[in-house]
Amino acid sequence: MTDQHSETLALWPAPSAPGAVDATVTVPGSKSVTNRALILAALAADPSWLRRPLRSRDTLLMADALRSLGIGIEETVASNTAVSGMPSGRGEAWRVIPATPQAPVTVDVGNAGTVMRFLPPLAALAEGAVHFDGDPRSHIRPLGALIEALRALGARIDDGGRGALPMTVHGAGSLDGGYVEVDASSSSQFISALLLSGPRFNQGVEVRHTGGRLPSLPHIRMTVDMLRTAGAQVDAPDSGGEPDIWRVTPGALLGRDLVIEPDLSNAQPFLAAALVTGGRVTIPDWPVRTTQAGDALRDIFTRMGGVCVLDDRGLTLTGSGRVHGIDADLSEVGELTPGIAAVAALAEGESVLRGVAHLRLHETDRLAALTKEINALGGDVTETEDGLRIRPRPLRGGVFHTYEDHRLATAAAVLGLVVKDVEVENVATTGKTMPDFPDLWQRMLDGDAA
């Protein structure tokens, strides 16, 4: 691991908890839902309304890319936002006006997996060249299997033989579609990307996963659920279909009026705060039924010593003052690993986090980064073949480097609650999915975050 020129980045003194946290925290909308909804709305036959969308770097990159392709996205803000105290996005709505994608254009994906993977299939429906590029890290994130799948479906893509960004999709106005095999063991987003635009392919799409263990299945279920709600016909393994095969029938998608759920994965550090301080945090609007991976926190944090209650106020987690170690397979919810690792570093017993080898290919190599940074604070973390082993040790203050990874920054904030003098490098990277995180974090500690 390198520090990625961390010496030039600001250090944020992570605030210590003065005692047991007691707060209600309204988190912004889900990135995963917002960006899927934007793609589906762009491909629909009628305009859509997306209410309470997340406004963060990843979602604004998606919206800007769609606008450059000729899709209309109009933003409105509820007139009572200022007096209601709602955080960014809470009183907003986006009206998406679909159109035939236009080219040539250049798309900046930043370091957003959803943008670099969900947009190329849509770009193949444009008439002309759509060039994709992004942050340096985006050039080494997995993309080759999706590029080959799109070629097999009829797309013409120039990637210089790299199987990665930068690349150009030469759209022909339509895509044949049909049957395709893809190894999605490095990212479930490959499958979601093909399914989301599948209704607009001439033959629809039939996707067979041919690789090893498929990570992050809840995200594929989210894609399938949202497609069906938009009027698409989808056959999937979890609805009686064949294992590892998804089929989408060609047809029109419906415009929708959709309220975006709060981002449950972004709720993680706030729930963790209750757990590690023996306090209580409520997250309003926690859905009773959801496909978000973050819903697994109810079970995981209960096993680690918390008590979770889901009622009409939302989800309330109450800490007991003790944090238990955990042995957990996180293959379906890998994005939660950094926050769980932070809690595990403060636990009374050893933890083993399994099934997350694919995190080495995320915004950074998350397993190496967590190992290096927690150990730099006095921890005892070792990498395994597919995860982490974390033994509790007394931790001390120091600089926690984030490698431009938002979930490392929020994990460091959790450690800082009970470990004095933790300084977080580049906490602004949290803006990737959670605008104004430092302010919301402080307001939680002050008890007025709702």
Coordinates of C-alpha atoms in Angstrom, one line a residue:
M1 CA 0.0 0.0 0.0
T2 CA 1.1 3.6 -0.6
D3 CA -0.1 6.7 1.1
Q4 CA -1.1 8.3 -2.2
H5 CA 0.6 11.6 -1.4
S6 CA -1.3 11.7 1.9
E7 CA 1.2 14.3 3.2
T8 CA -0.5 16.9 1.0
L9 CA -4.0 16.1 2.2
A10 CA -5.7 17.6 5.2
L11 CA -6.0 15.7 8.5
W12 CA -9.3 15.7 10.3
P13 CA -9.2 15.2 14.1
A14 CA -11.8 12.4 14.6
P15 CA -13.9 13.6 17.5
S16 CA -14.0 11.4 20.7
A17 CA -17.4 10.5 22.1
P18 CA -18.0 12.3 25.4
G19 CA -20.0 9.4 26.6
A20 CA -22.8 7.1 25.3
V21 CA -24.1 8.5 22.0
D22 CA -27.9 9.2 21.9
A23 CA -29.2 10.6 18.6
T24 CA -31.5 10.3 15.7
V25 CA -29.6 10.5 12.4
T26 CA -31.3 10.9 9.1
V27 CA -29.0 9.6 6.4
P28 CA -29.2 10.6 2.8
G29 CA -30.6 8.4 0.0
S30 CA -29.1 5.2 -1.3
K31 CA -26.4 5.5 -3.9
S32 CA -27.1 2.1 -5.3
V33 CA -30.8 2.8 -5.7
T34 CA -30.3 6.3 -7.0
N35 CA -27.9 5.3 -9.8
R36 CA -29.9 2.3 -10.8
A37 CA -33.1 4.5 -10.9
L38 CA -31.3 7.0 -13.1
I39 CA -30.4 4.4 -15.7
L40 CA -33.9 2.9 -15.7
A41 CA -35.5 6.4 -15.9
A42 CA -33.2 7.3 -18.8
L43 CA -34.3 4.2 -20.7
A44 CA -38.0 4.5 -19.9
A45 CA -40.8 5.4 -22.3
D46 CA -42.1 8.2 -20.1
P47 CA -40.6 10.8 -17.6
S48 CA -39.9 9.7 -14.0
W49 CA -39.7 11.4 -10.7
L50 CA -36.9 10.4 -8.3
R51 CA -37.6 11.8 -4.8
R52 CA -35.0 12.2 -2.1
P53 CA -32.2 11.1 -4.4
L54 CA -28.6 11.1 -3.1
R55 CA -26.6 14.1 -4.2
S56 CA -23.0 12.9 -3.9
R57 CA -20.0 12.6 -6.2
D58 CA -21.0 9.2 -7.6
T59 CA -24.6 10.1 -8.3
L60 CA -23.8 13.6 -9.7
L61 CA -21.3 11.9 -12.0
M62 CA -24.1 9.6 -13.2
A63 CA -26.5 12.5 -13.7
D64 CA -24.0 14.6 -15.5
A65 CA -23.1 11.7 -17.8
L66 CA -26.7 11.1 -18.7
R67 CA -27.2 14.8 -19.3
S68 CA -24.3 14.8 -21.7
L69 CA -26.0 11.9 -23.6
G70 CA -29.1 14.0 -24.0
I71 CA -31.2 12.8 -21.1
G72 CA -33.1 15.5 -19.3
I73 CA -32.6 15.7 -15.6
E74 CA -34.4 18.6 -13.8
E75 CA -33.7 19.3 -10.1
T76 CA -36.3 20.7 -7.7
V77 CA -36.0 21.5 -4.0
A78 CA -39.0 21.4 -1.7
S79 CA -39.7 24.9 -0.4
N80 CA -39.8 23.8 3.2
T81 CA -36.4 22.1 3.2
A82 CA -34.7 24.9 5.2
V83 CA -37.2 24.8 8.0
S84 CA -37.7 21.1 8.1
G85 CA -34.0 20.5 8.9
M86 CA -33.7 17.8 6.3
P87 CA -30.2 17.0 5.1
S88 CA -29.0 17.4 1.5
G89 CA -31.3 15.5 -0.8
R90 CA -34.1 15.0 1.7
G91 CA -36.4 17.6 0.2
E92 CA -35.2 17.3 -3.4
A93 CA -36.7 15.6 -6.5
W94 CA -35.2 14.9 -9.9
R95 CA -37.4 14.7 -13.0
V96 CA -35.8 12.5 -15.6
I97 CA -36.9 13.0 -19.2
P98 CA -35.8 10.1 -21.3
A99 CA -34.4 10.5 -24.8
T100 CA -32.4 8.6 -27.4
P101 CA -28.8 8.7 -26.2
Q102 CA -26.8 11.2 -28.2
A103 CA -23.1 11.1 -29.1
P104 CA -20.2 11.9 -29.5
V105 CA -19.5 12.7 -25.8
T106 CA -16.9 12.1 -23.1
V107 CA -18.0 10.6 -19.8
D108 CA -16.1 11.2 -16.5
V109 CA -16.7 8.2 -14.3
G110 CA -14.6 9.5 -11.4
N111 CA -14.0 6.3 -9.3
A112 CA -17.6 5.2 -9.4
G113 CA -18.1 1.6 -10.2
T114 CA -21.8 2.1 -11.0
V115 CA -20.9 4.8 -13.5
M116 CA -18.1 3.0 -15.2
R117 CA -20.1 -0.3 -15.5
F118 CA -23.8 0.7 -15.8
L119 CA -23.3 3.3 -18.5
P120 CA -21.4 1.5 -21.3
P121 CA -24.4 -0.8 -22.2
L122 CA -26.6 2.3 -22.4
A123 CA -23.8 4.1 -24.5
A124 CA -24.0 1.2 -27.0
L125 CA -27.5 2.4 -27.8
A126 CA -26.3 5.9 -28.8
E127 CA -25.3 6.8 -32.4
G128 CA -21.7 7.7 -32.2
A129 CA -18.6 7.5 -29.9
V130 CA -18.9 7.7 -26.1
H131 CA -15.5 8.0 -24.5
F132 CA -15.1 6.9 -20.9
D133 CA -12.3 8.0 -18.5
G134 CA -11.9 8.7 -14.8
D135 CA -9.7 8.9 -11.8
P136 CA -6.4 7.0 -12.0
R137 CA -7.8 4.3 -9.7
S138 CA -10.6 3.7 -12.2
H139 CA -8.0 2.5 -14.8
I140 CA -7.2 -0.6 -12.7
R141 CA -10.6 -1.5 -11.5
P142 CA -12.1 -4.6 -13.1
L143 CA -13.9 -4.0 -16.3
G144 CA -12.6 -6.4 -18.9
A145 CA -15.3 -9.1 -18.4
L146 CA -18.0 -6.5 -19.1
I147 CA -16.2 -5.2 -22.2
E148 CA -16.0 -8.7 -23.6
A149 CA -19.6 -9.4 -22.8
L150 CA -20.8 -6.3 -24.6
R151 CA -18.7 -7.2 -27.6
A152 CA -20.4 -10.6 -27.6
L153 CA -23.7 -8.9 -27.6
G154 CA -22.8 -6.8 -30.7
A155 CA -21.1 -3.7 -29.3
R156 CA -17.9 -2.1 -30.8
I157 CA -15.5 -1.0 -28.1
D158 CA -12.0 0.3 -28.3
D159 CA -10.0 -0.2 -25.1
G160 CA -6.5 -0.5 -26.6
G161 CA -6.4 -4.1 -25.5
R162 CA -6.3 -3.1 -21.8
G163 CA -9.7 -4.5 -20.7
A164 CA -10.0 -1.3 -18.7
L165 CA -10.5 2.4 -18.8
P166 CA -10.0 4.6 -20.7
M167 CA -12.2 3.2 -23.5
T168 CA -14.6 4.3 -26.2
V169 CA -17.9 2.7 -27.0
H170 CA -18.9 3.2 -30.6
G171 CA -22.7 3.2 -30.4
A172 CA -24.7 2.1 -33.4
G173 CA -28.1 3.2 -32.2
S174 CA -29.1 -0.3 -31.1
L175 CA -27.6 -3.5 -29.7
D176 CA -28.6 -7.0 -30.7
G177 CA -28.4 -8.5 -27.2
G178 CA -29.2 -12.1 -26.6
Y179 CA -27.2 -14.8 -24.8
V180 CA -23.9 -13.9 -23.1
E181 CA -21.5 -15.5 -20.6
V182 CA -19.6 -13.3 -18.1
D183 CA -17.3 -14.0 -15.2
A184 CA -18.7 -11.6 -12.5
S185 CA -16.7 -13.0 -9.6
S186 CA -14.8 -9.7 -9.4
S187 CA -17.9 -7.5 -9.4
S188 CA -21.6 -8.3 -9.4
Q189 CA -22.0 -4.9 -11.2
F190 CA -21.2 -6.7 -14.5
I191 CA -24.4 -8.6 -14.3
S192 CA -26.5 -5.6 -13.1
A193 CA -25.0 -3.5 -15.9
L194 CA -26.2 -5.9 -18.6
L195 CA -29.6 -6.4 -17.0
L196 CA -30.4 -2.7 -16.5
S197 CA -30.2 -1.9 -20.2
G198 CA -31.3 -5.4 -21.3
P199 CA -35.0 -4.4 -22.0
R200 CA -33.7 -2.0 -24.7
F201 CA -31.6 -4.6 -26.5
N202 CA -33.3 -6.0 -29.7
Q203 CA -33.3 -9.6 -28.3
G204 CA -33.3 -8.6 -24.6
V205 CA -30.4 -10.3 -22.7
E206 CA -29.7 -13.7 -21.1
V207 CA -26.7 -13.5 -18.8
R208 CA -24.9 -16.6 -17.5
H209 CA -22.3 -16.1 -14.7
T210 CA -19.5 -18.6 -15.4
G211 CA -16.8 -17.7 -12.8
G212 CA -16.2 -18.4 -9.2
R213 CA -18.3 -17.3 -6.2
L214 CA -20.5 -14.4 -7.1
P215 CA -20.1 -11.5 -4.6
S216 CA -22.7 -9.0 -3.5
L217 CA -25.8 -10.9 -4.5
P218 CA -28.2 -8.4 -2.8
H219 CA -27.1 -5.8 -5.4
I220 CA -28.2 -8.1 -8.2
R221 CA -31.5 -8.7 -6.4
M222 CA -31.9 -4.9 -6.1
T223 CA -31.4 -4.6 -9.9
V224 CA -33.9 -7.4 -10.6
D225 CA -36.5 -5.9 -8.2
M226 CA -36.1 -2.4 -9.7
L227 CA -36.4 -3.7 -13.3
R228 CA -39.6 -5.6 -12.4
T229 CA -41.1 -2.5 -10.7
A230 CA -40.3 -0.6 -13.9
G231 CA -42.3 -3.1 -16.0
A232 CA -39.5 -5.4 -17.2
Q233 CA -40.0 -9.2 -17.4
V234 CA -37.0 -10.8 -15.6
D235 CA -36.3 -14.5 -14.8
A236 CA -33.8 -14.8 -12.0
P237 CA -32.4 -17.7 -9.8
D238 CA -34.2 -16.4 -6.7
S239 CA -37.6 -16.6 -8.5
G240 CA -37.4 -20.2 -9.7
G241 CA -35.0 -19.6 -12.6
E242 CA -31.8 -21.6 -13.4
P243 CA -28.8 -21.0 -11.1
D244 CA -26.4 -18.3 -12.3
I245 CA -28.7 -17.3 -15.2
W246 CA -30.7 -14.0 -15.6
R247 CA -33.0 -13.3 -18.5
V248 CA -34.6 -9.9 -19.4
T249 CA -37.2 -9.8 -22.1
P250 CA -37.1 -6.9 -24.5
G251 CA -39.8 -4.3 -24.0
A252 CA -40.7 -0.8 -22.8
L253 CA -39.8 0.4 -19.3
L254 CA -42.3 2.5 -17.4
G255 CA -41.7 6.0 -16.0
R256 CA -42.0 5.9 -12.2
D257 CA -42.5 8.1 -9.2
L258 CA -39.9 6.7 -6.8
V259 CA -38.9 7.7 -3.3
I260 CA -35.3 6.7 -2.8
E261 CA -34.7 4.7 0.4
P262 CA -32.1 6.0 2.9
D263 CA -28.6 4.5 2.3
L264 CA -28.4 1.7 4.8
S265 CA -24.7 1.1 4.2
N266 CA -24.1 4.7 5.0
A267 CA -26.0 4.3 8.2
Q268 CA -23.4 1.9 9.4
P269 CA -20.9 4.2 11.1
F270 CA -23.8 5.9 13.1
L271 CA -25.1 2.5 14.2
A272 CA -21.6 1.5 15.0
A273 CA -21.3 4.6 17.2
A274 CA -24.1 3.4 19.4
L275 CA -22.5 -0.1 19.6
V276 CA -19.0 1.0 20.6
T277 CA -20.1 3.7 23.0
G278 CA -22.9 1.8 24.6
G279 CA -25.4 4.4 23.4
R280 CA -28.4 4.6 21.2
V281 CA -28.9 5.7 17.6
T282 CA -32.1 5.8 15.5
I283 CA -32.1 5.8 11.7
P284 CA -35.6 7.1 10.5
D285 CA -37.3 5.6 7.4
W286 CA -35.5 2.2 7.7
P287 CA -37.5 0.1 5.2
V288 CA -39.3 -3.0 6.4
R289 CA -38.5 -4.7 3.1
T290 CA -35.4 -3.9 1.1
T291 CA -32.8 -5.4 -1.2
Q292 CA -30.0 -3.1 0.2
A293 CA -27.0 -4.9 1.6
G294 CA -26.9 -2.6 4.6
D295 CA -30.0 -4.3 6.0
A296 CA -27.7 -7.1 7.2
L297 CA -26.4 -4.7 9.8
R298 CA -29.4 -5.6 12.0
D299 CA -28.1 -9.2 12.3
I300 CA -24.4 -8.4 12.3
F301 CA -24.5 -5.7 15.0
T302 CA -26.9 -7.8 17.1
R303 CA -24.3 -10.6 17.1
M304 CA -21.7 -8.1 18.1
G305 CA -23.6 -7.0 21.2
G306 CA -26.2 -4.5 20.1
V307 CA -30.0 -4.6 20.4
C308 CA -31.9 -3.6 17.2
V309 CA -35.6 -2.6 17.2
L310 CA -37.4 -1.8 13.9
D311 CA -40.6 0.2 14.4
D312 CA -42.5 3.2 13.1
R313 CA -39.6 5.5 14.3
G314 CA -37.1 3.6 12.1
L315 CA -34.3 1.3 13.2
T316 CA -32.9 1.9 16.7
L317 CA -29.7 0.2 17.8
T318 CA -28.8 0.3 21.5
G319 CA -25.3 -0.8 22.6
S320 CA -24.8 -2.8 25.7
G321 CA -21.4 -1.4 26.6
R322 CA -19.7 -4.6 25.4
V323 CA -18.6 -5.4 21.9
H324 CA -18.3 -9.1 20.9
G325 CA -16.0 -10.5 18.2
I326 CA -17.7 -12.1 15.2
D327 CA -17.0 -14.9 12.7
A328 CA -18.9 -13.8 9.6
D329 CA -19.2 -14.6 5.9
L330 CA -19.6 -11.1 4.3
S331 CA -19.5 -12.2 0.7
E332 CA -22.9 -10.8 0.0
V333 CA -22.3 -7.6 1.9
G334 CA -18.7 -6.8 1.3
E335 CA -19.1 -3.1 1.3
L336 CA -19.9 -3.3 5.1
T337 CA -16.4 -4.9 5.8
P338 CA -14.5 -1.7 6.7
G339 CA -17.0 -0.6 9.3
I340 CA -17.3 -4.1 10.8
A341 CA -13.5 -4.3 10.9
A342 CA -13.4 -1.0 12.9
V343 CA -15.9 -2.3 15.4
A344 CA -14.1 -5.7 15.6
A345 CA -10.9 -3.9 16.4
L346 CA -12.7 -2.5 19.5
A347 CA -14.2 -5.9 20.5
E348 CA -13.5 -8.1 23.4
G349 CA -12.7 -11.2 21.3
E350 CA -11.2 -12.2 18.0
S351 CA -13.1 -11.7 14.7
V352 CA -12.8 -13.4 11.4
L353 CA -14.3 -11.7 8.3
R354 CA -14.6 -14.1 5.4
G355 CA -15.7 -14.1 1.7
V356 CA -14.4 -10.7 0.7
A357 CA -11.3 -11.3 -1.4
H358 CA -13.0 -9.1 -4.1
L359 CA -12.5 -6.1 -1.9
R360 CA -8.9 -6.0 -3.1
L361 CA -10.3 -4.6 -6.3
H362 CA -12.6 -1.9 -4.9
E363 CA -11.9 1.9 -4.5
T364 CA -8.6 0.7 -3.1
D365 CA -7.3 -2.7 -1.8
R366 CA -9.5 -2.5 1.2
L367 CA -8.1 -5.6 2.9
A368 CA -4.5 -4.3 2.7
A369 CA -5.5 -0.8 3.7
L370 CA -7.5 -1.9 6.8
T371 CA -4.7 -4.2 7.9
K372 CA -2.1 -1.5 7.5
E373 CA -4.0 1.4 9.1
I374 CA -5.5 -0.5 12.1
N375 CA -2.1 -2.0 12.8
A376 CA -0.5 1.4 12.7
L377 CA -2.8 2.3 15.6
G378 CA -1.6 -0.7 17.6
G379 CA -4.1 -3.2 16.3
D380 CA -3.5 -6.9 15.3
V381 CA -5.0 -7.5 11.9
T382 CA -3.8 -10.1 9.4
E383 CA -5.0 -10.7 5.9
T384 CA -6.3 -14.2 5.0
E385 CA -6.9 -15.6 1.6
D386 CA -10.5 -14.1 1.5
G387 CA -10.7 -11.7 4.4
L388 CA -9.3 -10.5 7.7
R389 CA -8.5 -11.9 11.1
I390 CA -8.8 -9.2 13.8
R391 CA -7.5 -9.8 17.4
P392 CA -8.3 -7.1 20.0
R393 CA -5.4 -4.9 21.2
P394 CA -5.3 -1.6 23.0
L395 CA -5.3 1.1 20.3
R396 CA -3.5 4.4 20.3
G397 CA -3.9 7.6 18.3
G398 CA -2.3 8.3 15.0
V399 CA -2.9 9.1 11.3
F400 CA -5.4 6.8 9.5
H401 CA -4.8 7.0 5.8
T402 CA -7.9 6.6 3.6
Y403 CA -6.5 6.0 0.1
E404 CA -9.4 8.1 -1.4
D405 CA -11.9 5.5 -0.1
H406 CA -15.0 6.8 1.6
R407 CA -15.6 3.6 3.7
L408 CA -12.1 3.7 5.1
A409 CA -12.7 7.3 6.3
T410 CA -16.0 6.4 8.1
A411 CA -14.4 3.4 9.6
A412 CA -11.6 5.6 11.0
A413 CA -14.3 8.0 12.5
V414 CA -15.7 5.0 14.4
L415 CA -12.3 4.2 15.9
G416 CA -11.8 7.8 16.8
L417 CA -14.9 7.7 19.0
V418 CA -13.1 5.6 21.6
V419 CA -9.4 6.0 20.6
K420 CA -8.1 9.5 21.4
D421 CA -6.1 11.5 18.9
V422 CA -7.0 9.6 15.7
E423 CA -6.5 11.9 12.7
V424 CA -8.3 10.9 9.4
E425 CA -6.5 11.8 6.2
N426 CA -8.8 13.3 3.5
V427 CA -12.1 12.9 5.3
A428 CA -13.6 14.8 2.3
T429 CA -13.5 11.5 0.3
T430 CA -16.7 10.6 2.2
G431 CA -18.4 13.0 -0.3
K432 CA -18.3 10.1 -2.8
T433 CA -21.5 8.8 -1.2
M434 CA -22.3 10.9 1.9
P435 CA -22.1 14.7 1.6
D436 CA -21.3 16.6 4.8
F437 CA -20.3 13.5 6.7
P438 CA -18.1 15.4 9.2
D439 CA -20.9 17.8 10.1
L440 CA -23.5 15.0 10.5
W441 CA -21.0 13.1 12.6
Q442 CA -20.5 16.0 15.0
R443 CA -24.2 16.7 15.2
M444 CA -24.7 13.0 16.1
L445 CA -22.3 13.5 19.0
D446 CA -24.1 16.7 20.0
G447 CA -27.4 14.8 20.0
D448 CA -29.1 17.0 17.3
A449 CA -28.5 15.1 14.0
A450 CA -32.1 14.5 13.1

